[in-house]
JSON list of C-alpha atoms and ligand atoms in Angstrom, two decimals:
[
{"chain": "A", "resi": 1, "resn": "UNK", "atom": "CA", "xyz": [98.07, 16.96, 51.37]},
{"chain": "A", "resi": 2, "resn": "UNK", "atom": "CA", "xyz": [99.17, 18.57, 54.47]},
{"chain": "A", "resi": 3, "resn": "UNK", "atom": "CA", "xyz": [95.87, 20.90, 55.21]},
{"chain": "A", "resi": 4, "resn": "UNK", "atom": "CA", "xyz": [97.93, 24.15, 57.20]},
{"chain": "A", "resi": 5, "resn": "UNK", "atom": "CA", "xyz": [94.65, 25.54, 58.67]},
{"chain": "A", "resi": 6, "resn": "UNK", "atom": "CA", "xyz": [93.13, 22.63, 60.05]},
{"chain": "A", "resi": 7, "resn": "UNK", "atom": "CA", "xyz": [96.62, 21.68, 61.53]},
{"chain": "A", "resi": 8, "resn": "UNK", "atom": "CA", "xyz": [96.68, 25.06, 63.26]},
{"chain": "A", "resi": 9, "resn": "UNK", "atom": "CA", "xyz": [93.18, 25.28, 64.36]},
{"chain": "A", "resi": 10, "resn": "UNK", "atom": "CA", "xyz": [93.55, 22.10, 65.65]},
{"chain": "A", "resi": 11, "resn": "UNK", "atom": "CA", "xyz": [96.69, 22.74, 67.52]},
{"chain": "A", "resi": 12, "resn": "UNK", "atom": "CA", "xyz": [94.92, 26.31, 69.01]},
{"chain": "A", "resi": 13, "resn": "UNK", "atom": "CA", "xyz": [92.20, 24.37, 70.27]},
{"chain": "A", "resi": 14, "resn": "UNK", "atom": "CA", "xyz": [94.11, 21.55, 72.28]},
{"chain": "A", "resi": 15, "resn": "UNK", "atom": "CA", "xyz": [96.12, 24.19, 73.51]},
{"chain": "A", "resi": 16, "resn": "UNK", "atom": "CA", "xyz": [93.15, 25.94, 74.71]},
{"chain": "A", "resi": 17, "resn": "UNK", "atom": "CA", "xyz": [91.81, 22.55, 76.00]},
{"chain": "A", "resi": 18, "resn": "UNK", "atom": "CA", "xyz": [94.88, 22.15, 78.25]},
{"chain": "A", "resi": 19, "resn": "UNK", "atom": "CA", "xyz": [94.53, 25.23, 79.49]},
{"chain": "A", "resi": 20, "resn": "UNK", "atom": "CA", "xyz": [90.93, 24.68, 80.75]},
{"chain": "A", "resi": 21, "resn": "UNK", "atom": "CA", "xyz": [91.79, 21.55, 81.75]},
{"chain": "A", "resi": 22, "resn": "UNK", "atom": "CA", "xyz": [94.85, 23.06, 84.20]},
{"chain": "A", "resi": 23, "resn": "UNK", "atom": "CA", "xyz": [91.98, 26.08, 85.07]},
{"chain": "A", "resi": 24, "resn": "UNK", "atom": "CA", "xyz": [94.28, 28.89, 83.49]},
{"chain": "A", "resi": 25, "resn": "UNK", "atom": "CA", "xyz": [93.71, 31.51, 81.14]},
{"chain": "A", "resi": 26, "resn": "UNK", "atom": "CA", "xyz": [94.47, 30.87, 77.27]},
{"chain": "A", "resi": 27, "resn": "UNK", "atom": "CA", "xyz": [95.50, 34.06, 76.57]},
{"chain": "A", "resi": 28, "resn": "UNK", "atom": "CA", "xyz": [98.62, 33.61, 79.21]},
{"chain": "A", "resi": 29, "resn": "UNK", "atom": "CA", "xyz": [99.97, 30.83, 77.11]},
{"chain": "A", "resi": 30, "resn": "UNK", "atom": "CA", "xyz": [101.90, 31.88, 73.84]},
{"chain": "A", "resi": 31, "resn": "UNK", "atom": "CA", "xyz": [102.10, 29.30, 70.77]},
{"chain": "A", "resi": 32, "resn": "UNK", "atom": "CA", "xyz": [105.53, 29.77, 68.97]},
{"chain": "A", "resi": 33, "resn": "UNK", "atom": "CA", "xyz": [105.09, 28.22, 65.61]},
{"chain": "A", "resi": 34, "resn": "UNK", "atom": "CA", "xyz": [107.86, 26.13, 65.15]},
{"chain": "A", "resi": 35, "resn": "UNK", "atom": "CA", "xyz": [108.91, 26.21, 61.17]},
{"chain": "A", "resi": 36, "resn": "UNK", "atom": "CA", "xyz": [112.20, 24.40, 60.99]},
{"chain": "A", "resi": 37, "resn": "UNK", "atom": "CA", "xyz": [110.73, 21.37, 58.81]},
{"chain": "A", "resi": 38, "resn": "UNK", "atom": "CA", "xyz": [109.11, 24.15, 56.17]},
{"chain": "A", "resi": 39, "resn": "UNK", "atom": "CA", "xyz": [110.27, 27.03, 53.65]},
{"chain": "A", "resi": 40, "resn": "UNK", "atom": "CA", "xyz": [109.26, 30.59, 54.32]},
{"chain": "A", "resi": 41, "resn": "UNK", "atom": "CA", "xyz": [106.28, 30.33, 52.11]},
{"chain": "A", "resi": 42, "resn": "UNK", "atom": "CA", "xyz": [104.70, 27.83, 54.13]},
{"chain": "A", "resi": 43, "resn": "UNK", "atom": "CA", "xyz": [105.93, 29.83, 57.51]},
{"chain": "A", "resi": 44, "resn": "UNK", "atom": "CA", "xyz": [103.98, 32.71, 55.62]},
{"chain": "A", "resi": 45, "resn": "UNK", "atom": "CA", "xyz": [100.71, 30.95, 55.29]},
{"chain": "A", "resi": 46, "resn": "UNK", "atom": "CA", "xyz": [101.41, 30.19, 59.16]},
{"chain": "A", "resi": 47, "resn": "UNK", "atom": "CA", "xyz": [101.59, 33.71, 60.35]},
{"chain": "A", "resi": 48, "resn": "UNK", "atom": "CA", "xyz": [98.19, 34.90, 57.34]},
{"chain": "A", "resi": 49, "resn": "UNK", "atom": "CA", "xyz": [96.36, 32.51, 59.18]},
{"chain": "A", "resi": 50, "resn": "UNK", "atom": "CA", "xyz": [96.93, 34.13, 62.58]},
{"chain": "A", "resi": 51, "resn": "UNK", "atom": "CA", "xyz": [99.87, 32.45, 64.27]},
{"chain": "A", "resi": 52, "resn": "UNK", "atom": "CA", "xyz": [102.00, 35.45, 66.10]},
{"chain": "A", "resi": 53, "resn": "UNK", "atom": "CA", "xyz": [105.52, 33.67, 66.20]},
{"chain": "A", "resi": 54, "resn": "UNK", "atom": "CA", "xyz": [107.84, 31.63, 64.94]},
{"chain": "A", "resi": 55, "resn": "UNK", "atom": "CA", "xyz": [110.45, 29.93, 66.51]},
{"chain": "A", "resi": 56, "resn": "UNK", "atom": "CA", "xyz": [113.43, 28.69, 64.28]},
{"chain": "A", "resi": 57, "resn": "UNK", "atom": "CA", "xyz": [116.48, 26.34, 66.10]},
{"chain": "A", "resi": 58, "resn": "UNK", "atom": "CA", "xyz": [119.30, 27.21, 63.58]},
{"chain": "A", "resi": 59, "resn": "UNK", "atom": "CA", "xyz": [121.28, 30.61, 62.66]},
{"chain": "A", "resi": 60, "resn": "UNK", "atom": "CA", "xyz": [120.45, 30.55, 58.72]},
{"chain": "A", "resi": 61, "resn": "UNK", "atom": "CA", "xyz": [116.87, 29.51, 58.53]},
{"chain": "A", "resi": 62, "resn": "UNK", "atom": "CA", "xyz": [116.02, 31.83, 60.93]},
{"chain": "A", "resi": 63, "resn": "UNK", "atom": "CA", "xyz": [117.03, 34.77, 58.98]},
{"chain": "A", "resi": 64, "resn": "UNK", "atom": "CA", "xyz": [115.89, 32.63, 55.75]},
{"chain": "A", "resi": 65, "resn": "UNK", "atom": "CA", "xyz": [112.40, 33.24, 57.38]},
{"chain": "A", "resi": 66, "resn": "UNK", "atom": "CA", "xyz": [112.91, 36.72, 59.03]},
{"chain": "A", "resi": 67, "resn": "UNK", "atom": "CA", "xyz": [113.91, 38.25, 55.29]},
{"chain": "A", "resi": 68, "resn": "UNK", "atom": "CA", "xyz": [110.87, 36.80, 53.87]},
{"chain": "A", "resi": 69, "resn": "UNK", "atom": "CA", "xyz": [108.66, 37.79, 56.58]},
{"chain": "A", "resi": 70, "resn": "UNK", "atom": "CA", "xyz": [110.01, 41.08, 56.56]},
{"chain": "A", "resi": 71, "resn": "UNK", "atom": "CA", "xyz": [107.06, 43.46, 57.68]},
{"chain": "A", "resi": 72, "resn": "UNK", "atom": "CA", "xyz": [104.97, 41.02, 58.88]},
{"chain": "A", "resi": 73, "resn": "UNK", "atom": "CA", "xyz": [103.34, 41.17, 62.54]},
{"chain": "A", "resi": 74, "resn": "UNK", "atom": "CA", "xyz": [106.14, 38.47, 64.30]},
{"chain": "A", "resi": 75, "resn": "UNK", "atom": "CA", "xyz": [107.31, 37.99, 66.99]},
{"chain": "A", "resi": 76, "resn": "UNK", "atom": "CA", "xyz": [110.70, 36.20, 66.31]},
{"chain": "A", "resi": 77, "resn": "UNK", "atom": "CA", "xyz": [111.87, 33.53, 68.72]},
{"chain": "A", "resi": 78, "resn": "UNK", "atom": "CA", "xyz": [115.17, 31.78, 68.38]},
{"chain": "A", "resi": 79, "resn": "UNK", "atom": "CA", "xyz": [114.42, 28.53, 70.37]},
{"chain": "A", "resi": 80, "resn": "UNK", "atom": "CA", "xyz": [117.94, 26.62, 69.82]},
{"chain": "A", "resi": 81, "resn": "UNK", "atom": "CA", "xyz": [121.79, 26.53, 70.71]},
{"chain": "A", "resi": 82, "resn": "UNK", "atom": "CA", "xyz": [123.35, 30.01, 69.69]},
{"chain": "A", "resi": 83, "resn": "UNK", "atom": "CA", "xyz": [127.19, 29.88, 68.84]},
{"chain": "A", "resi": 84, "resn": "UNK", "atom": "CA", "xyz": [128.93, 33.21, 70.21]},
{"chain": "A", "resi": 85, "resn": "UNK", "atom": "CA", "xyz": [130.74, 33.46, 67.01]},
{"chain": "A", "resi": 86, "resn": "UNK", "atom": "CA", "xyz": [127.18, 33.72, 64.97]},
{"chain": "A", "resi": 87, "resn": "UNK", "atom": "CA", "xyz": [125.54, 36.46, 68.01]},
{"chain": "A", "resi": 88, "resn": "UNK", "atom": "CA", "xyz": [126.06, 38.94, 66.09]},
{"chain": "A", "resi": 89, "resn": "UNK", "atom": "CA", "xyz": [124.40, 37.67, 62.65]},
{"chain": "A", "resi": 90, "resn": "UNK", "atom": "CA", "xyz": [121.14, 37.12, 64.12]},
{"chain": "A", "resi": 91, "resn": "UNK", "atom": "CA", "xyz": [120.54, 38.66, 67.67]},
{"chain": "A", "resi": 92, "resn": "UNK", "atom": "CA", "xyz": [119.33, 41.97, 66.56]},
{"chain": "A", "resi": 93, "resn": "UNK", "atom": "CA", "xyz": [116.56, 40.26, 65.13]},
{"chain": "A", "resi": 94, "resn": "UNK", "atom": "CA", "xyz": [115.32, 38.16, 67.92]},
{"chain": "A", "resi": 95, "resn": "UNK", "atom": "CA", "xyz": [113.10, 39.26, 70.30]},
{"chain": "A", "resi": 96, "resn": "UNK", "atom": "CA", "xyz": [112.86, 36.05, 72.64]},
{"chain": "A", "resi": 97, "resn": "UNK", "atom": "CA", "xyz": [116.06, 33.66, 73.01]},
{"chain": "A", "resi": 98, "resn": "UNK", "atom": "CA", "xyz": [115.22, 30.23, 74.66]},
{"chain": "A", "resi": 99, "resn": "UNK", "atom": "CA", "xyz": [118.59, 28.67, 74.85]},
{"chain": "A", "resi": 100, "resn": "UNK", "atom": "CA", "xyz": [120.69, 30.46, 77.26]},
{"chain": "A", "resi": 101, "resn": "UNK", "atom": "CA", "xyz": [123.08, 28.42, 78.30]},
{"chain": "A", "resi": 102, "resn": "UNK", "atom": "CA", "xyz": [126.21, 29.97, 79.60]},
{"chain": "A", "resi": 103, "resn": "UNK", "atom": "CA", "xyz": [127.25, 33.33, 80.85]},
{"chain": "A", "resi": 104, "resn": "UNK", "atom": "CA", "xyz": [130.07, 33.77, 78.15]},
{"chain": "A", "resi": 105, "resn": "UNK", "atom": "CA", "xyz": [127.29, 33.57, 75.73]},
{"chain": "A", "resi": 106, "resn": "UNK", "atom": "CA", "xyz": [124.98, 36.15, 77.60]},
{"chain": "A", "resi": 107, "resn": "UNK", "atom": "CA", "xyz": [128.34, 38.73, 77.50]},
{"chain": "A", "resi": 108, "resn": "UNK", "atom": "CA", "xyz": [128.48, 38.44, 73.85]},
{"chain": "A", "resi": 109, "resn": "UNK", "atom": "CA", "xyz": [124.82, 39.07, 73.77]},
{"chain": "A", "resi": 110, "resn": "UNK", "atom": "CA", "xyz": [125.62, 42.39, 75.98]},
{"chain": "A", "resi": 111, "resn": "UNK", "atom": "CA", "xyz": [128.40, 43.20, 73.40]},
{"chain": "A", "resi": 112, "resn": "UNK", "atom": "CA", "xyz": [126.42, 43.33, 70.09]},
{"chain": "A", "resi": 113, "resn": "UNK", "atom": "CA", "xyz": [122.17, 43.47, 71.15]},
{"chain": "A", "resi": 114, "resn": "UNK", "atom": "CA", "xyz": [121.06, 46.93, 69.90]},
{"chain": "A", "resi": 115, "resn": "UNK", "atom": "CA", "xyz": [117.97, 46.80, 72.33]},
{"chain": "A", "resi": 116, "resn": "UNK", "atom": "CA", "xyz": [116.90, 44.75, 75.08]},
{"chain": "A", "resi": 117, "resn": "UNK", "atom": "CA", "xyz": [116.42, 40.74, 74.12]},
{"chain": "A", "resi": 118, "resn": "UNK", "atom": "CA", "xyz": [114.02, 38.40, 76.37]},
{"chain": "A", "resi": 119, "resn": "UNK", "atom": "CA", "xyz": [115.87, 35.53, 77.24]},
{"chain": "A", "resi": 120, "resn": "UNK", "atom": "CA", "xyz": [115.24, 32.22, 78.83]},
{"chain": "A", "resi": 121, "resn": "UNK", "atom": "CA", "xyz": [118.10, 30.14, 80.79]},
{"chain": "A", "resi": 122, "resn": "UNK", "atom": "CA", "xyz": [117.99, 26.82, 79.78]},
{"chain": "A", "resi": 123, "resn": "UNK", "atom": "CA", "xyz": [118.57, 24.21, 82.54]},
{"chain": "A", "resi": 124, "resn": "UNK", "atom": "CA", "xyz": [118.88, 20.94, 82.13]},
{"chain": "A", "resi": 125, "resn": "UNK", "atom": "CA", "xyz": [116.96, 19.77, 85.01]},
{"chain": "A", "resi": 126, "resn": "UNK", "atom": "CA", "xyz": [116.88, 15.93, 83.75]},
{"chain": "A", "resi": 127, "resn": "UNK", "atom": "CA", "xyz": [121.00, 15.44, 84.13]},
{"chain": "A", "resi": 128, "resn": "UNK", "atom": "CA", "xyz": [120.71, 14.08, 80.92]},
{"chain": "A", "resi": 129, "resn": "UNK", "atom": "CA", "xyz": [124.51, 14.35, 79.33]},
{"chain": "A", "resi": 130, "resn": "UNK", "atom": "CA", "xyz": [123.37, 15.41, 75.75]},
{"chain": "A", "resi": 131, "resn": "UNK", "atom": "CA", "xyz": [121.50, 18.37, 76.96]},
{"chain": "A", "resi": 132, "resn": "UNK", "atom": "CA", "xyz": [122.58, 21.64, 77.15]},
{"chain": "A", "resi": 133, "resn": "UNK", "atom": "CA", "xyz": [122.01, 24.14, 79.63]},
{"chain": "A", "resi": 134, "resn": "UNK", "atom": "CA", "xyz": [122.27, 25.13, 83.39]},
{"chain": "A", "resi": 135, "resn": "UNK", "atom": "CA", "xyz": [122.04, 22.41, 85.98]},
{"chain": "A", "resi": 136, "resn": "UNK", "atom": "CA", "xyz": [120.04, 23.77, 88.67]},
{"chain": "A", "resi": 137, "resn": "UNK", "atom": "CA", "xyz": [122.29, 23.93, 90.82]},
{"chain": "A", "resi": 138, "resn": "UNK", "atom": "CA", "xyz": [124.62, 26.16, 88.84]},
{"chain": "A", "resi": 139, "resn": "UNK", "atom": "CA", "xyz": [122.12, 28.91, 88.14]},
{"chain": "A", "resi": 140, "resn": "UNK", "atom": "CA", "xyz": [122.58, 30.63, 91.11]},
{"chain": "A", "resi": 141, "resn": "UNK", "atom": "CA", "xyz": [126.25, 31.43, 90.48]},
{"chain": "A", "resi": 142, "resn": "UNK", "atom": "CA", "xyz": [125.17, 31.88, 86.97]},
{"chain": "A", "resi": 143, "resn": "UNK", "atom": "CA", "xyz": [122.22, 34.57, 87.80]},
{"chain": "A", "resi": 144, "resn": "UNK", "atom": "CA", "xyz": [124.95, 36.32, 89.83]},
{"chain": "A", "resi": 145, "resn": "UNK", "atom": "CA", "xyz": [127.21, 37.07, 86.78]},
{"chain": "A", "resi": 146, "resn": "UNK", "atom": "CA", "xyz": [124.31, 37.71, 84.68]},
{"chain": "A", "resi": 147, "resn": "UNK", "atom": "CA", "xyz": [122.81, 40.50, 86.56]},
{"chain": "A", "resi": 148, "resn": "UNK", "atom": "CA", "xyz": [125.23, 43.33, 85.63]},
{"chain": "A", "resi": 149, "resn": "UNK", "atom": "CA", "xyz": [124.47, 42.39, 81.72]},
{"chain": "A", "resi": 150, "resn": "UNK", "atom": "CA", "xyz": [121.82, 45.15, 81.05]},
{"chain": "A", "resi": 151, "resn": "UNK", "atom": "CA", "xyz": [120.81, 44.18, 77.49]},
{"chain": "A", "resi": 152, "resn": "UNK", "atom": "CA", "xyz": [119.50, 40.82, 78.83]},
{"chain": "A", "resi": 153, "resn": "UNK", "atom": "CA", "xyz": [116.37, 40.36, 80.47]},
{"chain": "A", "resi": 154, "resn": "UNK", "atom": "CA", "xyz": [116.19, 36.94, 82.26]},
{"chain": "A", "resi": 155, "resn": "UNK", "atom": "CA", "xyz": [112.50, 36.36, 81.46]},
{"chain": "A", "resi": 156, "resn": "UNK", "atom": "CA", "xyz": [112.46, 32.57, 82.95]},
{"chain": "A", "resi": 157, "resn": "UNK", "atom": "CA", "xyz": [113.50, 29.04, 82.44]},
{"chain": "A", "resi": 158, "resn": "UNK", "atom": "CA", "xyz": [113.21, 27.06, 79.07]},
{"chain": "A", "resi": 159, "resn": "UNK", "atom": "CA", "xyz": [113.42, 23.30, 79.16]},
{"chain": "A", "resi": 160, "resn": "UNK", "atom": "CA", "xyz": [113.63, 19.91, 77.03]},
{"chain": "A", "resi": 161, "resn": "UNK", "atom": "CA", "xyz": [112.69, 16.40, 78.43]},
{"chain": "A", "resi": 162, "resn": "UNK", "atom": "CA", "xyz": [114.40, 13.42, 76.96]},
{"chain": "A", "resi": 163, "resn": "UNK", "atom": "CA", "xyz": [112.84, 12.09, 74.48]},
{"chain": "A", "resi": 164, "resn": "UNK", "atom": "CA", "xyz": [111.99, 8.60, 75.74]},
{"chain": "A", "resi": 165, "resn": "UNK", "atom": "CA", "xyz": [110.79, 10.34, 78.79]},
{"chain": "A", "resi": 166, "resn": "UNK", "atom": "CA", "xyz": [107.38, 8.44, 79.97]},
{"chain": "A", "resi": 167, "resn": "UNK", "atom": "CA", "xyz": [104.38, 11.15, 80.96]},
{"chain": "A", "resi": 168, "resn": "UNK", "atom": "CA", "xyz": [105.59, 11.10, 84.34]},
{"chain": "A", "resi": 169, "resn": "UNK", "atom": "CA", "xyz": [108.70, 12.00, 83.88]},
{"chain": "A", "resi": 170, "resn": "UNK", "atom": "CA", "xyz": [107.77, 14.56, 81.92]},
{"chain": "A", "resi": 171, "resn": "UNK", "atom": "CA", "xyz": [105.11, 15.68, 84.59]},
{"chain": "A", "resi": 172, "resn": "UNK", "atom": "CA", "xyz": [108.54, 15.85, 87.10]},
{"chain": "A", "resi": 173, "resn": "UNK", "atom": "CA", "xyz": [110.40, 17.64, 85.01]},
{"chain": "A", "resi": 174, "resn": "UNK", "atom": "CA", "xyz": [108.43, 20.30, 84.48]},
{"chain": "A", "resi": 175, "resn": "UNK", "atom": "CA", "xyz": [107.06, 20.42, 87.65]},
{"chain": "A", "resi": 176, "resn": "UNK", "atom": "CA", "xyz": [110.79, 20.77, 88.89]},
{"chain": "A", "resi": 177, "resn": "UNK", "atom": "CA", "xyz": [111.10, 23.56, 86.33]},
{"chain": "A", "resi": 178, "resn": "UNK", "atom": "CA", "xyz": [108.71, 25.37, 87.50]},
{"chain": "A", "resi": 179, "resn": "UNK", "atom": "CA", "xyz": [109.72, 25.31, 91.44]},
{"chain": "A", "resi": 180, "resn": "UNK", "atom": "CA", "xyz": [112.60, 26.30, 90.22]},
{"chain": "A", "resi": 181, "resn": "UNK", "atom": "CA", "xyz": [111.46, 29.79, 88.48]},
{"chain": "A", "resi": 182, "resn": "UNK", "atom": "CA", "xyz": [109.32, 30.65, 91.62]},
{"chain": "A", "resi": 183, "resn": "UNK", "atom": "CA", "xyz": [112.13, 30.29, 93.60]},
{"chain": "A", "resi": 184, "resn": "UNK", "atom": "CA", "xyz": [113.67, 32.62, 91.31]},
{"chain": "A", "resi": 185, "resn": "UNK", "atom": "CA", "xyz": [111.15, 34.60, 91.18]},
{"chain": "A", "resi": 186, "resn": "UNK", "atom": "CA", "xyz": [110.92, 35.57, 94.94]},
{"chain": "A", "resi": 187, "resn": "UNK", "atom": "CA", "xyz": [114.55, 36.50, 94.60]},
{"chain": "A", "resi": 188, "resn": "UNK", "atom": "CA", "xyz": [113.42, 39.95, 92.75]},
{"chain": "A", "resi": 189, "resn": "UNK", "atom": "CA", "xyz": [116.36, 40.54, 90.96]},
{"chain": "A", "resi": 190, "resn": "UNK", "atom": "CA", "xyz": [117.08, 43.21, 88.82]},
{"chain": "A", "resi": 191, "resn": "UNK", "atom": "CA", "xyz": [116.03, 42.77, 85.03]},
{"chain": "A", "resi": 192, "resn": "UNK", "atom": "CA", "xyz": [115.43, 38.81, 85.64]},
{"chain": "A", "resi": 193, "resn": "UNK", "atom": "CA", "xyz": [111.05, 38.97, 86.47]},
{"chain": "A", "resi": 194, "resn": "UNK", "atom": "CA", "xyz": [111.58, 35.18, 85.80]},
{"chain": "A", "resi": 195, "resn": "UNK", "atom": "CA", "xyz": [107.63, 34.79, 85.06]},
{"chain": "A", "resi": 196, "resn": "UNK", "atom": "CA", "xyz": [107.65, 32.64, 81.99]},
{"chain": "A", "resi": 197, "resn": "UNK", "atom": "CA", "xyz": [108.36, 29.11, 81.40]},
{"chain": "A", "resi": 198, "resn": "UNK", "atom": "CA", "xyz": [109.56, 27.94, 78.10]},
{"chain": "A", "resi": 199, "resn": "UNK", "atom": "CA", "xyz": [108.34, 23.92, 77.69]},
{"chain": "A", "resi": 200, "resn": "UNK", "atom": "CA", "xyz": [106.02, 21.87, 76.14]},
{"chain": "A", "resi": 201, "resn": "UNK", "atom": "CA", "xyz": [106.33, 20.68, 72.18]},
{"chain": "A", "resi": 202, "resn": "UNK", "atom": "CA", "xyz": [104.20, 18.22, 70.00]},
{"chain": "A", "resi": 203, "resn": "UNK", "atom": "CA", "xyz": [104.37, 15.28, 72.50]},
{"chain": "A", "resi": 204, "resn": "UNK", "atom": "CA", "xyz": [104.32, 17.29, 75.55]},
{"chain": "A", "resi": 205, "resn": "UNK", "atom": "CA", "xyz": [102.81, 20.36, 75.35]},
{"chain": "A", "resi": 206, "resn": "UNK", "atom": "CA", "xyz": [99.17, 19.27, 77.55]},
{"chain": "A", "resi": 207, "resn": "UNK", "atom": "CA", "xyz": [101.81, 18.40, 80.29]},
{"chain": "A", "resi": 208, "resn": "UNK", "atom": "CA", "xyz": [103.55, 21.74, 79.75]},
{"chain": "A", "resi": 209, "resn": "UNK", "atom": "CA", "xyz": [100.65, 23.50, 80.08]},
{"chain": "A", "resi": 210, "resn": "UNK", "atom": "CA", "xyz": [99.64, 22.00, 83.30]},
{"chain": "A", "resi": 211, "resn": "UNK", "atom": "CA", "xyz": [102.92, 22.53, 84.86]},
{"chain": "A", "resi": 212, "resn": "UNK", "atom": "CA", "xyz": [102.39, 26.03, 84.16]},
{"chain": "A", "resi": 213, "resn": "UNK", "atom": "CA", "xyz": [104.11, 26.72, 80.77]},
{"chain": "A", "resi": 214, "resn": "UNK", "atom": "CA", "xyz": [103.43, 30.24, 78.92]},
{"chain": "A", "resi": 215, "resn": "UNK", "atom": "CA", "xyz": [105.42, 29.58, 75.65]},
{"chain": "A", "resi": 216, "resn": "UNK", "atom": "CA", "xyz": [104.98, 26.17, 74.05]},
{"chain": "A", "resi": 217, "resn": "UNK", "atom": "CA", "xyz": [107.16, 25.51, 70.97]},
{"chain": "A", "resi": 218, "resn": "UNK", "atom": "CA", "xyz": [105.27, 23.49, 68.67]},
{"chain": "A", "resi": 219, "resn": "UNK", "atom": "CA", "xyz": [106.61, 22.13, 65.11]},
{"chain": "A", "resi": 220, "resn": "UNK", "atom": "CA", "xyz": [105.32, 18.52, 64.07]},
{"chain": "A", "resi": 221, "resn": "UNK", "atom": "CA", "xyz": [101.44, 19.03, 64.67]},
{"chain": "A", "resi": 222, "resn": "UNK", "atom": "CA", "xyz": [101.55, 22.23, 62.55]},
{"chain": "A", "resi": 223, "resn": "UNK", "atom": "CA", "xyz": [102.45, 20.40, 59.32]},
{"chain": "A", "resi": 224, "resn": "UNK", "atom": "CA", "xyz": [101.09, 17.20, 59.83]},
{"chain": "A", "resi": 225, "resn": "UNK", "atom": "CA", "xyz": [100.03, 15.32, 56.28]},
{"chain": "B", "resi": 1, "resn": "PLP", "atom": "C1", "xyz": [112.12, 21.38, 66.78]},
{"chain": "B", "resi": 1, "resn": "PLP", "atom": "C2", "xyz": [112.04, 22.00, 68.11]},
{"chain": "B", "resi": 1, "resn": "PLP", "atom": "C3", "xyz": [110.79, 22.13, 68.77]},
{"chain": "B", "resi": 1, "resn": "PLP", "atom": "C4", "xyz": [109.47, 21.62, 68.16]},
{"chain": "B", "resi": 1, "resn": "PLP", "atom": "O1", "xyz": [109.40, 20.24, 68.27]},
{"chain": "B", "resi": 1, "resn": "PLP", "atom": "P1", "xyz": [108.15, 19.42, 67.68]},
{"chain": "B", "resi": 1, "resn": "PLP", "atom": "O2", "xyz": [108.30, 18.10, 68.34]},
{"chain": "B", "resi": 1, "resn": "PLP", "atom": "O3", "xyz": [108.36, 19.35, 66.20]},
{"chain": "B", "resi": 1, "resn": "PLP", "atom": "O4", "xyz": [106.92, 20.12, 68.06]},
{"chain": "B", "resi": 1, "resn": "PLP", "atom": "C5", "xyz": [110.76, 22.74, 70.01]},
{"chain": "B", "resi": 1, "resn": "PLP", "atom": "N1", "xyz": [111.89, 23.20, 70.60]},
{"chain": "B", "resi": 1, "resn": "PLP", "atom": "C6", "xyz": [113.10, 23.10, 70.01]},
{"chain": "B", "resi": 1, "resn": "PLP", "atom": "C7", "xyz": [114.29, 23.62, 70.71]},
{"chain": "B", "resi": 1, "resn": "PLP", "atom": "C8", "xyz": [113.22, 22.49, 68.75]},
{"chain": "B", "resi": 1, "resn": "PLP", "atom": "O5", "xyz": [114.42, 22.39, 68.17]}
]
């Protein structure tokens, strides 16, 4: 039997541990529940026992979960690949998007968001082919287009590691990552404050959290049998 508030005070307290560990502050780091592997009465008993988001990858369960949770203190994340053709289903409901990943996307975004939406560009800072997102070296002619999009903040950078990445390739990659938002950081552009970081999940988050992460998105350890 899969014990939900053991699983989530146990995830709370390595977070808090890595934190310590990396001498930061707990309460900078923000634990999106990911609930794509349970129903919305599970996701329920998530956010009763004190989790503050939830993160869903796909279009339909995230508004599965969003109707169901409807009234509920959330903070709604939408963590995966958005097709422009489904923006406008889901984005008035989403308060953080982490996957970013081109600037005809972020104009269809400008076209139907009803209020401001956080967003993180996703870069693909290992090469890897399968990834999606912004190679580094394509953001900067990206941020350019995306600064006269007004409905769009550019709250930082969201990444993935491969997954047969070793722990220190992970450490590089989101060590890179964060360079990366500093640098973007310093550039003080309009609507983009670039001081979040979007990385770390159930393998990686400790190494997230040292490289400076401040939303881990965190699925398998929550419902762990
Ligand atoms: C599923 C998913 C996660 C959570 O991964 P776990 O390994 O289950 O913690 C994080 N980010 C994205 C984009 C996902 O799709």
């Amino acid at each position: 039997m899969m014990d939900l508030r053991k699983n989530k005070d146990f995830v709370y307290e390595q977070v808090a541990q890595a934190a310590s560990q990396a001498g930061r502050q707990v309460s900078d780091i923000s634990i999106v529940a990911v609930t794509k592997y349970v129903d919305s009465h599970i996701a329920e008993q998530l956010v009763d026992l004190g989790v503050k988001h939830i993160g869903e990858n796909r279009v339909d369960k995230f508004l599965d979960k969003y109707q169901a949770l409807k009234g509920k203190d959330v903070t709604w994340h939408l963590i995966g690949s958005l097709q422009r053709r489904k923006v406008k289903d889901i984005i008035n409901y989403v308060d953080y998007f982490h996957a970013l990943d081109s600037v005809k996307l972020a104009a269809e975004i400008q076209k139907r968001a009803d209020h401001t939406i956080k967003c993180f560009l996703q870069v693909n800072v290992s090469g890897e082919e399968s990834k999606h997102g912004f190679a580094p070296e394509q953001v900067n002619e990206a941020l350019e287009e995306l600064a006269s999009f007004d409905k769009l903040e550019i709250v930082g950078l969201m990444t993935m590691a491969p997954i047969d990445a070793d722990e220190q390739e992970l450490d590089e990659i989101f060590r890179q990552t964060n360079a990366l938002r500093q640098e973007l950081k310093e550039r003080k552009i309009k609507n983009m404050p670039f001081d979040d970081l979007s990385m770390g999940m159930s393998r990686d988050f400790p190494i997230a959290i040292s490289n400076g992460s401040t939303f881990v998105r965190i699925g398998t350890s929550f419902f762990k049998e």
